[in-house]
Coordinates of C-alpha atoms in Angstrom, one line a residue:
M1 CA 0.0 0.0 0.0
A2 CA 2.9 2.3 0.8
Q3 CA 4.2 1.7 -2.7
Q4 CA 0.9 2.7 -4.2
E5 CA 0.8 6.0 -2.1
I6 CA 4.3 6.8 -3.6
N7 CA 3.2 6.1 -7.1
L8 CA 0.0 8.1 -6.7
S9 CA 1.3 11.4 -5.3
G10 CA 0.3 14.9 -6.1
L11 CA -2.1 15.5 -8.9
A12 CA -2.6 11.7 -9.6
R13 CA -3.6 11.1 -6.0
R14 CA -6.0 14.1 -6.0
L15 CA -7.8 12.9 -9.1
V16 CA -8.3 9.4 -7.6
N17 CA -9.5 10.9 -4.3
D18 CA -12.0 13.1 -6.1
G19 CA -13.4 10.1 -8.0
L20 CA -12.3 11.5 -11.4
L21 CA -9.9 8.6 -12.1
S22 CA -9.5 5.0 -11.0
E23 CA -6.4 4.0 -9.3
D24 CA -5.3 1.5 -12.0
D25 CA -6.0 4.1 -14.7
A26 CA -3.9 6.7 -12.8
K27 CA -1.0 4.3 -12.6
N28 CA -1.2 3.3 -16.2
A29 CA -1.4 7.0 -17.3
L30 CA 1.7 7.9 -15.2
V31 CA 3.7 5.1 -16.9
K32 CA 2.5 6.0 -20.4
A33 CA 3.0 9.7 -20.0
K34 CA 6.5 9.1 -18.8
A35 CA 7.2 6.8 -21.8
E36 CA 5.8 9.4 -24.2
R37 CA 7.7 12.2 -22.5
I38 CA 4.6 14.4 -22.1
P39 CA 3.0 15.9 -19.0
F40 CA 0.6 13.7 -17.0
A41 CA -2.2 16.2 -17.5
W42 CA -1.7 16.3 -21.3
Y43 CA -1.8 12.5 -21.4
L44 CA -5.1 12.4 -19.5
T45 CA -6.6 15.0 -21.8
N46 CA -5.4 13.4 -25.0
A47 CA -6.6 10.0 -23.9
N48 CA -10.0 11.4 -23.0
L49 CA -9.7 10.0 -19.4
V50 CA -10.5 13.3 -17.6
A51 CA -11.6 16.7 -19.0
A52 CA -8.9 19.4 -19.0
A53 CA -11.0 21.8 -17.0
K54 CA -11.6 19.2 -14.2
I55 CA -7.8 18.4 -14.2
A56 CA -6.9 22.0 -13.8
Q57 CA -9.5 22.5 -11.0
A58 CA -8.2 19.5 -9.1
A59 CA -4.6 20.7 -9.5
G60 CA -5.7 24.1 -8.2
D61 CA -7.4 22.6 -5.2
E62 CA -4.5 20.3 -4.4
F63 CA -1.8 23.1 -4.6
G64 CA -3.9 26.1 -3.6
T65 CA -3.2 27.7 -7.0
P66 CA -5.9 29.6 -9.0
V67 CA -6.5 28.5 -12.6
F68 CA -5.7 31.1 -15.3
D69 CA -8.0 31.2 -18.3
L70 CA -5.7 31.3 -21.4
S71 CA -8.6 32.5 -23.6
T72 CA -8.4 35.9 -22.0
L73 CA -4.8 36.4 -22.9
R74 CA -4.0 38.4 -26.1
P75 CA -1.3 36.6 -28.2
E76 CA 0.4 40.0 -29.1
A77 CA 0.9 40.7 -25.4
M78 CA 2.9 37.6 -24.7
P79 CA 6.6 38.2 -24.3
R80 CA 8.9 37.2 -27.2
K81 CA 12.5 36.2 -27.6
L82 CA 12.9 35.6 -23.8
V83 CA 12.9 31.8 -23.7
D84 CA 14.6 29.3 -26.0
A85 CA 11.8 27.6 -28.1
K86 CA 13.4 24.2 -27.5
L87 CA 13.1 24.7 -23.8
L88 CA 9.4 25.6 -24.1
H89 CA 8.8 22.6 -26.2
K90 CA 10.7 20.3 -23.9
H91 CA 8.7 21.4 -20.8
H92 CA 5.4 22.2 -22.5
A93 CA 5.5 25.7 -20.9
L94 CA 4.2 29.0 -22.3
P95 CA 5.5 32.5 -21.5
L96 CA 2.4 34.5 -20.5
F97 CA 3.5 37.9 -19.4
K98 CA 6.5 39.8 -17.8
R99 CA 6.2 42.2 -14.9
G100 CA 9.5 44.0 -14.3
N101 CA 12.0 41.3 -13.5
R102 CA 9.4 38.5 -13.1
L103 CA 8.4 36.1 -15.9
F104 CA 5.1 34.2 -15.5
I105 CA 5.0 30.8 -17.2
G106 CA 1.8 28.8 -18.0
I107 CA 2.0 25.1 -17.2
A108 CA -0.5 22.4 -16.6
D109 CA 1.4 20.8 -13.7
P110 CA 2.6 23.2 -11.0
T111 CA 4.9 20.5 -9.6
N112 CA 7.1 20.7 -12.6
L113 CA 9.9 22.5 -10.8
Q114 CA 12.5 21.5 -13.3
A115 CA 10.8 23.6 -16.0
I116 CA 10.7 26.6 -13.7
D117 CA 14.4 26.2 -12.7
E118 CA 15.6 25.7 -16.3
I119 CA 13.6 28.7 -17.6
K120 CA 14.8 30.8 -14.8
F121 CA 18.4 29.9 -15.6
N122 CA 17.9 30.4 -19.3
T123 CA 16.4 33.9 -19.0
G124 CA 18.0 35.2 -15.8
L125 CA 14.5 36.3 -14.6
S126 CA 12.5 35.4 -11.5
T127 CA 10.1 32.8 -12.8
D128 CA 6.6 32.0 -11.4
A129 CA 4.3 29.1 -12.5
V130 CA 0.7 29.8 -13.5
L131 CA -1.7 26.9 -13.7
V132 CA -3.6 26.7 -17.0
E133 CA -5.9 24.1 -18.6
S134 CA -3.8 21.5 -20.6
D135 CA -6.0 21.5 -23.8
K136 CA -5.8 25.3 -24.1
L137 CA -2.1 25.2 -23.3
Q138 CA -1.4 22.8 -26.1
K139 CA -3.2 25.0 -28.7
A140 CA -1.6 28.2 -27.4
L141 CA 1.9 26.8 -27.2
E142 CA 1.6 25.4 -30.8
A143 CA 0.5 28.8 -32.1
Y144 CA 3.2 30.6 -30.1
L145 CA 6.0 28.3 -31.4
N146 CA 4.7 28.6 -35.0
S147 CA 4.7 32.4 -34.8
E148 CA 8.2 32.2 -33.4
D149 CA 9.4 30.4 -36.5
E150 CA 8.2 33.3 -38.6
S151 CA 10.5 35.9 -37.2
L152 CA 14.3 36.0 -37.6
G153 CA 14.9 36.6 -33.9
D154 CA 13.0 33.5 -33.0
S155 CA 14.5 31.5 -35.8
L156 CA 17.7 32.0 -33.8
G157 CA 16.1 30.1 -31.0
G158 CA 17.8 31.9 -28.1
L159 CA 21.2 32.1 -29.8
D160 CA 22.0 35.5 -28.3
D161 CA 25.4 34.5 -27.0
D162 CA 28.2 36.6 -28.5
S163 CA 30.1 33.6 -29.8
L164 CA 27.8 33.4 -32.8
E165 CA 28.8 37.0 -33.7
D166 CA 32.5 36.4 -33.1
L167 CA 33.1 33.3 -35.1
D168 CA 36.3 33.7 -37.0
V169 CA 35.5 33.8 -40.7
E170 CA 37.4 35.3 -43.6
A171 CA 35.2 38.2 -44.8
F172 CA 35.2 41.1 -47.3
D173 CA 36.1 44.5 -46.1
P174 CA 32.9 46.1 -44.9
D175 CA 34.0 49.4 -46.3
A176 CA 33.5 48.0 -49.8
Q177 CA 29.7 47.6 -49.3
D178 CA 27.3 49.8 -51.1
D179 CA 24.8 51.9 -49.2
D180 CA 21.9 49.7 -49.9
D181 CA 23.5 46.8 -48.1
S182 CA 25.1 48.7 -45.2
D183 CA 23.1 46.6 -42.7
V184 CA 24.4 43.2 -43.7
D185 CA 26.6 43.1 -40.6
E186 CA 23.8 43.7 -38.2
A187 CA 23.9 41.3 -35.3
P188 CA 20.7 39.2 -35.9
I189 CA 21.7 38.5 -39.5
V190 CA 25.2 37.6 -38.5
R191 CA 24.0 35.3 -35.8
F192 CA 21.5 33.6 -38.0
V193 CA 23.9 32.9 -40.8
N194 CA 26.6 31.6 -38.5
K195 CA 24.1 29.5 -36.7
V196 CA 23.0 27.9 -39.9
L197 CA 26.6 27.2 -40.9
L198 CA 27.4 25.6 -37.5
D199 CA 24.2 23.5 -37.5
A200 CA 25.1 22.2 -41.0
I201 CA 28.6 21.2 -39.8
K202 CA 27.3 19.5 -36.6
S203 CA 24.6 17.6 -38.5
G204 CA 27.1 16.3 -41.1
A205 CA 25.5 18.1 -44.0
S206 CA 27.4 18.3 -47.3
D207 CA 25.5 21.3 -48.8
I208 CA 23.4 24.3 -47.6
H209 CA 20.8 25.9 -49.8
F210 CA 19.5 29.4 -49.3
E211 CA 16.4 29.8 -51.5
P212 CA 14.2 32.8 -52.1
Y213 CA 10.7 32.5 -53.5
E214 CA 7.9 35.0 -54.1
K215 CA 6.4 34.9 -50.6
T216 CA 8.7 32.5 -48.7
Y217 CA 12.4 31.9 -48.0
R218 CA 13.8 28.5 -47.0
V219 CA 17.1 27.0 -45.9
R220 CA 17.8 23.3 -46.7
F221 CA 20.6 21.0 -45.8
R222 CA 21.7 18.0 -47.9
R223 CA 22.4 15.3 -45.3
D224 CA 23.3 11.8 -46.4
G225 CA 22.4 12.8 -50.0
I226 CA 18.9 13.9 -49.2
L227 CA 17.7 17.5 -48.9
T228 CA 15.6 18.5 -45.9
E229 CA 14.2 21.9 -44.9
V230 CA 15.7 23.3 -41.7
A231 CA 14.5 26.9 -41.5
K232 CA 12.0 29.4 -43.0
P233 CA 13.1 33.0 -42.2
P234 CA 10.9 35.8 -43.4
S235 CA 11.1 36.4 -47.2
S236 CA 11.7 40.1 -46.5
L237 CA 15.2 39.1 -45.2
A238 CA 16.3 37.4 -48.4
T239 CA 18.4 40.3 -49.7
R240 CA 20.2 40.8 -46.4
I241 CA 20.9 37.2 -45.9
S242 CA 22.4 36.8 -49.4
A243 CA 24.4 40.0 -49.0
R244 CA 25.8 38.7 -45.7
L245 CA 26.8 35.4 -47.4
K246 CA 28.4 37.3 -50.3
V247 CA 30.4 39.5 -48.0
M248 CA 31.7 36.4 -46.1
S249 CA 32.7 34.7 -49.4
Q250 CA 34.3 37.8 -50.9
M251 CA 31.8 38.2 -53.8
D252 CA 30.7 41.5 -55.3
I253 CA 27.6 42.3 -53.4
S254 CA 26.6 45.1 -55.8
E255 CA 26.4 42.5 -58.6
R256 CA 23.1 40.5 -58.6
R257 CA 22.7 39.8 -62.3
I258 CA 25.3 37.1 -62.9
P259 CA 26.4 33.9 -61.0
Q260 CA 29.4 34.3 -58.7
D261 CA 31.8 31.9 -56.9
G262 CA 33.5 32.4 -53.6
R263 CA 34.9 30.7 -50.5
I264 CA 34.4 31.0 -46.7
K265 CA 36.8 29.7 -44.1
M266 CA 35.3 29.2 -40.7
K267 CA 37.8 28.5 -37.8
L268 CA 36.1 26.3 -35.2
S269 CA 39.2 26.1 -33.1
K270 CA 43.0 26.6 -33.2
T271 CA 43.4 23.2 -34.9
R272 CA 40.3 22.9 -37.0
A273 CA 38.8 25.0 -39.8
I274 CA 36.0 24.3 -42.3
D275 CA 35.9 25.7 -45.8
F276 CA 32.7 26.4 -47.7
R277 CA 32.6 26.7 -51.5
V278 CA 29.9 29.2 -52.3
N279 CA 28.0 29.9 -55.5
S280 CA 25.3 32.5 -56.1
L281 CA 22.7 32.2 -58.8
P282 CA 20.2 34.9 -59.8
T283 CA 16.7 33.5 -59.8
L284 CA 13.2 35.0 -60.4
F285 CA 12.8 36.3 -56.8
G286 CA 16.4 36.9 -55.7
E287 CA 19.8 35.1 -55.4
K288 CA 19.9 31.5 -54.5
I289 CA 23.1 30.7 -52.7
V290 CA 24.5 27.2 -52.2
L291 CA 27.4 26.3 -50.0
R292 CA 29.4 23.1 -50.3
I293 CA 31.0 22.1 -47.0
L294 CA 34.6 21.1 -47.5
D295 CA 35.8 19.4 -44.4
P296 CA 39.5 18.5 -44.6
S297 CA 39.0 15.6 -42.1
S298 CA 36.9 13.8 -44.8
A299 CA 40.0 13.6 -47.0
K300 CA 41.9 11.8 -44.2
L301 CA 39.5 9.1 -43.3
G302 CA 41.7 6.4 -44.6
I303 CA 40.7 3.8 -47.2
D304 CA 39.3 1.4 -44.6
A305 CA 36.5 3.9 -43.7
L306 CA 35.3 4.3 -47.3
G307 CA 33.5 1.0 -47.7
Y308 CA 35.7 -0.9 -50.1
E309 CA 35.5 -4.7 -49.9
E310 CA 38.9 -6.4 -49.3
D311 CA 39.5 -7.5 -53.0
Q312 CA 38.5 -4.0 -54.2
K313 CA 40.8 -2.3 -51.7
K314 CA 43.7 -4.5 -52.8
I315 CA 43.2 -3.6 -56.5
F316 CA 43.2 0.1 -55.6
M317 CA 46.2 -0.1 -53.3
D318 CA 48.2 -2.2 -55.9
A319 CA 47.4 0.5 -58.6
L320 CA 48.6 3.2 -56.3
A321 CA 51.9 1.4 -55.7
Q322 CA 52.7 1.3 -59.4
P323 CA 55.1 4.0 -60.7
Q324 CA 53.0 4.7 -63.8
G325 CA 49.5 4.2 -65.2
M326 CA 46.1 5.8 -64.9
I327 CA 43.5 5.4 -62.2
L328 CA 40.1 6.8 -63.1
V329 CA 37.3 7.4 -60.6
T330 CA 33.8 7.8 -62.1
G331 CA 30.3 8.6 -61.0
P332 CA 27.7 11.4 -60.9
T333 CA 28.1 14.6 -58.9
G334 CA 28.0 13.9 -55.2
S335 CA 29.1 10.3 -55.4
G336 CA 32.3 10.7 -53.4
K337 CA 34.8 10.8 -56.2
T338 CA 36.8 13.7 -54.6
V339 CA 37.2 11.8 -51.3
S340 CA 38.4 8.7 -53.1
L341 CA 41.0 10.7 -55.0
Y342 CA 42.2 12.6 -51.9
T343 CA 42.4 9.3 -50.0
G344 CA 44.7 8.0 -52.7
L345 CA 46.8 11.1 -52.7
N346 CA 47.2 11.0 -48.9
I347 CA 48.5 7.5 -49.2
L348 CA 51.0 8.7 -51.9
N349 CA 51.9 11.9 -50.1
T350 CA 55.4 11.2 -48.8
E351 CA 58.7 13.2 -48.7
E352 CA 60.0 11.2 -51.7
C353 CA 57.0 11.9 -54.0
N354 CA 56.2 15.1 -56.0
I355 CA 52.5 15.4 -56.4
S356 CA 50.7 18.1 -58.5
T357 CA 46.9 18.5 -58.9
A358 CA 44.8 20.5 -61.3
E359 CA 41.4 21.1 -59.8
D360 CA 38.3 23.2 -60.7
P361 CA 38.2 24.4 -58.0
V362 CA 40.6 23.1 -55.3
E363 CA 38.2 21.8 -52.7
I364 CA 40.4 20.8 -49.8
N365 CA 43.9 22.0 -49.0
L366 CA 46.3 19.1 -48.6
E367 CA 49.7 19.9 -47.0
G368 CA 52.6 18.7 -49.1
I369 CA 50.7 18.6 -52.4
N370 CA 51.0 21.2 -55.1
Q371 CA 47.4 22.2 -55.9
V372 CA 46.5 24.4 -58.8
N373 CA 43.1 26.2 -59.3
M374 CA 41.8 26.2 -62.9
N375 CA 41.1 29.7 -64.3
S376 CA 39.7 29.6 -67.9
K377 CA 39.5 33.4 -68.0
V378 CA 43.3 33.6 -68.2
G379 CA 43.8 30.4 -70.2
L380 CA 44.7 28.1 -67.3
T381 CA 42.8 25.0 -68.3
F382 CA 43.3 21.3 -67.3
A383 CA 45.3 20.7 -70.5
E384 CA 47.6 23.8 -69.9
A385 CA 48.2 22.8 -66.3
L386 CA 49.0 19.3 -67.3
R387 CA 51.6 20.5 -69.8
S388 CA 53.2 22.6 -67.1
F389 CA 53.2 19.7 -64.6
L390 CA 55.2 17.5 -67.0
R391 CA 58.0 20.1 -66.9
Q392 CA 57.9 20.1 -63.1
D393 CA 59.5 16.7 -62.5
P394 CA 56.2 15.1 -61.2
D395 CA 55.8 11.6 -59.8
V396 CA 52.0 11.8 -59.4
V397 CA 49.6 13.9 -61.3
M398 CA 45.9 14.4 -60.4
V399 CA 43.5 16.0 -63.0
G400 CA 40.2 17.0 -61.5
E401 CA 38.2 15.9 -64.5
I402 CA 38.9 14.8 -68.1
R403 CA 36.5 16.8 -70.1
D404 CA 37.9 16.9 -73.6
L405 CA 40.2 15.1 -76.0
E406 CA 43.2 17.4 -75.4
T407 CA 43.2 16.8 -71.7
A408 CA 42.7 13.1 -72.2
E409 CA 45.6 12.8 -74.6
I410 CA 48.0 14.7 -72.3
A411 CA 47.0 12.6 -69.3
I412 CA 47.4 9.4 -71.2
K413 CA 50.8 10.5 -72.4
A414 CA 51.8 11.2 -68.8
A415 CA 50.6 7.8 -67.8
Q416 CA 52.7 6.2 -70.6
T417 CA 55.9 8.1 -69.7
G418 CA 56.5 7.1 -66.1
H419 CA 53.9 9.0 -64.2
L420 CA 51.0 7.9 -62.1
V421 CA 47.8 9.8 -63.1
L422 CA 44.6 10.0 -61.2
S423 CA 41.5 11.6 -62.6
T424 CA 37.7 11.5 -62.9
L425 CA 35.0 11.2 -65.6
H426 CA 31.3 11.6 -65.3
T427 CA 30.1 8.1 -66.4
N428 CA 27.8 5.6 -64.9
S429 CA 30.0 2.5 -64.8
A430 CA 33.6 1.3 -65.3
P431 CA 33.0 -0.2 -68.8
E432 CA 31.2 3.0 -69.9
T433 CA 34.3 5.0 -68.9
L434 CA 36.5 3.1 -71.4
T435 CA 34.0 3.6 -74.3
R436 CA 33.7 7.3 -73.3
L437 CA 37.4 7.8 -73.8
L438 CA 37.2 6.0 -77.1
N439 CA 34.2 8.2 -78.2
M440 CA 36.3 11.3 -77.2
G441 CA 38.8 10.2 -79.9
V442 CA 41.5 8.6 -77.9
P443 CA 43.0 5.7 -79.9
A444 CA 42.0 2.3 -78.5
F445 CA 45.7 1.3 -78.2
N446 CA 46.4 4.3 -75.8
V447 CA 43.3 3.5 -73.7
A448 CA 44.2 -0.2 -73.4
T449 CA 47.9 0.4 -72.5
S450 CA 47.5 3.4 -70.2
V451 CA 44.5 2.8 -68.0
S452 CA 45.2 0.6 -65.0
V453 CA 42.1 0.6 -62.8
I454 CA 38.6 2.2 -63.1
I455 CA 36.5 2.8 -59.9
A456 CA 32.9 3.6 -60.4
Q457 CA 31.1 4.6 -57.2
R458 CA 27.9 5.7 -55.5
L459 CA 27.1 6.7 -51.9
A460 CA 24.4 4.8 -50.1
R461 CA 23.0 5.9 -46.7
R462 CA 24.0 3.7 -43.8
L463 CA 21.3 2.2 -41.6
C464 CA 21.3 3.6 -38.1
P465 CA 22.8 1.0 -35.8
S466 CA 20.7 2.1 -32.9
C467 CA 17.2 1.6 -34.4
K468 CA 17.5 -0.6 -37.5
K469 CA 15.4 -3.7 -37.4
P470 CA 15.4 -7.0 -39.3
A471 CA 13.4 -6.8 -42.5
E472 CA 10.1 -8.7 -42.5
D473 CA 10.1 -12.0 -44.3
I474 CA 10.9 -11.3 -47.9
P475 CA 9.6 -13.9 -50.4
D476 CA 12.3 -16.0 -52.1
E477 CA 11.1 -14.9 -55.6
I478 CA 11.6 -11.3 -54.6
L479 CA 15.2 -12.0 -53.4
T480 CA 15.9 -13.8 -56.7
E481 CA 14.4 -11.0 -58.7
E482 CA 16.5 -8.4 -56.9
G483 CA 19.6 -10.4 -57.7
F484 CA 20.7 -11.9 -54.3
D485 CA 21.5 -15.2 -56.0
N486 CA 24.5 -13.5 -57.7
I487 CA 26.2 -11.9 -54.8
G488 CA 28.2 -14.8 -53.4
I489 CA 26.4 -14.9 -50.1
P490 CA 24.3 -18.0 -49.2
R491 CA 20.6 -17.3 -48.9
E492 CA 20.5 -18.5 -45.3
E493 CA 23.3 -16.0 -44.3
L494 CA 21.4 -12.9 -45.6
A495 CA 20.9 -10.3 -42.8
L496 CA 18.6 -7.8 -44.3
Y497 CA 17.5 -4.8 -42.2
Q498 CA 15.1 -1.9 -42.7
P499 CA 15.1 1.7 -41.3
V500 CA 13.1 2.8 -38.3
G501 CA 14.1 6.2 -37.2
C502 CA 15.2 7.6 -33.8
D503 CA 16.6 10.7 -32.1
A504 CA 20.1 9.7 -33.2
C505 CA 19.5 9.5 -36.9
S506 CA 17.6 10.9 -39.9
K507 CA 14.6 8.6 -40.9
G508 CA 16.5 5.5 -40.0
Y509 CA 19.8 6.4 -41.6
K510 CA 23.0 7.8 -40.2
G511 CA 26.1 8.6 -42.4
R512 CA 26.9 7.1 -45.8
V513 CA 29.0 4.3 -47.2
G514 CA 30.6 3.9 -50.6
V515 CA 29.3 1.3 -53.1
Y516 CA 32.1 0.5 -55.6
E517 CA 32.8 -1.2 -58.9
V518 CA 36.6 -1.6 -59.1
V519 CA 37.8 -3.0 -62.4
R520 CA 41.5 -3.8 -63.2
I521 CA 42.2 -3.6 -66.9
T522 CA 43.4 -7.1 -67.6
D523 CA 44.8 -8.6 -70.8
S524 CA 41.4 -9.9 -71.8
I525 CA 39.7 -6.5 -71.3
S526 CA 42.5 -4.8 -73.2
R527 CA 42.0 -7.2 -76.1
I528 CA 38.2 -6.3 -76.2
I529 CA 39.2 -2.6 -76.2
M530 CA 41.7 -3.1 -79.0
E531 CA 39.1 -5.0 -81.1
G532 CA 36.6 -2.1 -80.7
G533 CA 34.3 -3.9 -78.2
N534 CA 31.4 -2.0 -76.6
S535 CA 30.7 -1.4 -72.9
I536 CA 28.4 -4.4 -72.7
Q537 CA 31.1 -6.8 -73.8
I538 CA 33.6 -5.2 -71.4
A539 CA 31.1 -5.5 -68.6
D540 CA 30.5 -9.2 -69.3
Q541 CA 34.2 -9.9 -69.3
A542 CA 34.8 -7.9 -66.1
R543 CA 32.0 -10.0 -64.4
K544 CA 33.6 -13.3 -65.7
E545 CA 36.9 -12.2 -64.1
G546 CA 35.2 -11.6 -60.7
F547 CA 34.9 -7.8 -60.7
N548 CA 31.6 -7.0 -59.0
N549 CA 29.5 -4.3 -60.6
L550 CA 27.7 -1.6 -58.7
R551 CA 24.5 -3.5 -58.3
I552 CA 26.2 -6.6 -56.8
S553 CA 28.3 -4.4 -54.5
A554 CA 25.1 -2.6 -53.3
L555 CA 23.3 -5.8 -52.7
R556 CA 26.2 -7.1 -50.7
K557 CA 26.0 -4.1 -48.5
A558 CA 22.3 -4.7 -47.9
A559 CA 22.9 -8.4 -47.3
I560 CA 25.1 -7.7 -44.3
G561 CA 22.9 -5.0 -42.8
V562 CA 25.0 -2.0 -43.7
T563 CA 22.2 -0.4 -45.8
S564 CA 18.7 -1.3 -46.7
L565 CA 17.4 -3.0 -49.9
E566 CA 15.4 0.2 -50.6
E567 CA 18.6 2.3 -50.5
A568 CA 20.5 -0.2 -52.6
N569 CA 17.8 0.1 -55.2
R570 CA 17.8 3.9 -55.0
V571 CA 21.5 4.2 -55.8
T572 CA 22.0 1.3 -58.3
K573 CA 18.7 0.1 -59.8
D574 CA 17.8 1.4 -63.2

């Protein structure tokens, strides 16, 4: 009985004593409210166990507190920007009014002392609890938080600390601004932009999109390859936000008619800095600005972290160990080609090795490697940079992309004359890369004798290890149709999982893993190239020699629970 008295203390005990709730219902409600992380009064109301008005009256009688009628409060009179919106949401509390140094907070449970203490600490104000009805509180709090999202100050969510204004970023000279944009350095704009950049870094985003529309403005992050909306500041601030970003990235803020490129360096600490590659694009309702996050640590992950299977890793490492030849990395934009190239360069980057790279643009600064930015305006193209590299006594040359016959011919000549060449092409598979070079006009003999290894790749989202669950029974005919009979893993050893979603991940996925097709150019494949074979013939021969294509590699990742079948289909299925 003593245990029951402990469990049914405060409001729960009062409701039972007043005959509004049975003892068993009260106990169950306490357990379920705790599990769902909502106030006890809210659970009772939402479950239709007790009317909100009766709960408030019982609480008032129990604690000697009058009940305040929220319907009499004008929304415009409620204090703004005082309490972090996350704190209000966490404690289901609503700022009602402020009198001098005292802040009055509406809550449905006056025993929630943690809410009062945390809000008091957050605001620095004396805080008093005001008892309100739970159903009216829910509606009023939702309306309050939604209205908060529509103003810039509240989009900052309590980020008034000076650190957001003082972040160390390389910026334009403010004196170079025109009069119309003289307010781009005002504190709220600075804090908002810095907060977005920091949130993107913390969440592992690869890109940030600032997008103006006729009546709205939105900010989106690309996380694990998928775009999600993260903020909607007022559209009236579009010009000021874009001007601030252009100032930070050293663009001409007076020019809004043509696209521009720039860079931002944000120093997070004495030992870590993040670069952002920035591009502005004039659209119908203003300038859309996209930032690509360039984290140097991503180039130093090591080959074991990228997701290569053991046989694929050995082929890549063997090719890197050769004094000459060409390694080509292929795939669409955003498939991780740059990270693969930089990983290879880091392996080769020793005191004895002279490495030069031609990039458009240089994305990540690598100590000990001579990196050159392309500049077509002054005639510095990939081909021109390559010619110069060959007069610089190179051991390893990296070409950002082979785009034309001239660049391809010089790269192949370098690979044939004692240099190791790394480069990329935008093709869908390894066999198609070879036929692409032939279609450019490169002689078949040069392709067959210079290319050593081709790596085609995609990035698949990793299943969250905290919440993934085994996939429900999948019919054998479906597994056969998907191709699981061809992946070299017995059917009984398949461990397929599916996403669930939790606080630690995004819709059941957390991070990404590479899916690779690594093909070594063998004598048989060289013969097909010399005989004018097409990509289908090359693909068939590569499969016969044991080189897994992208589809098989993706299915193998799904078969061991690294990713889901749905994700494998998304990145590899036609």
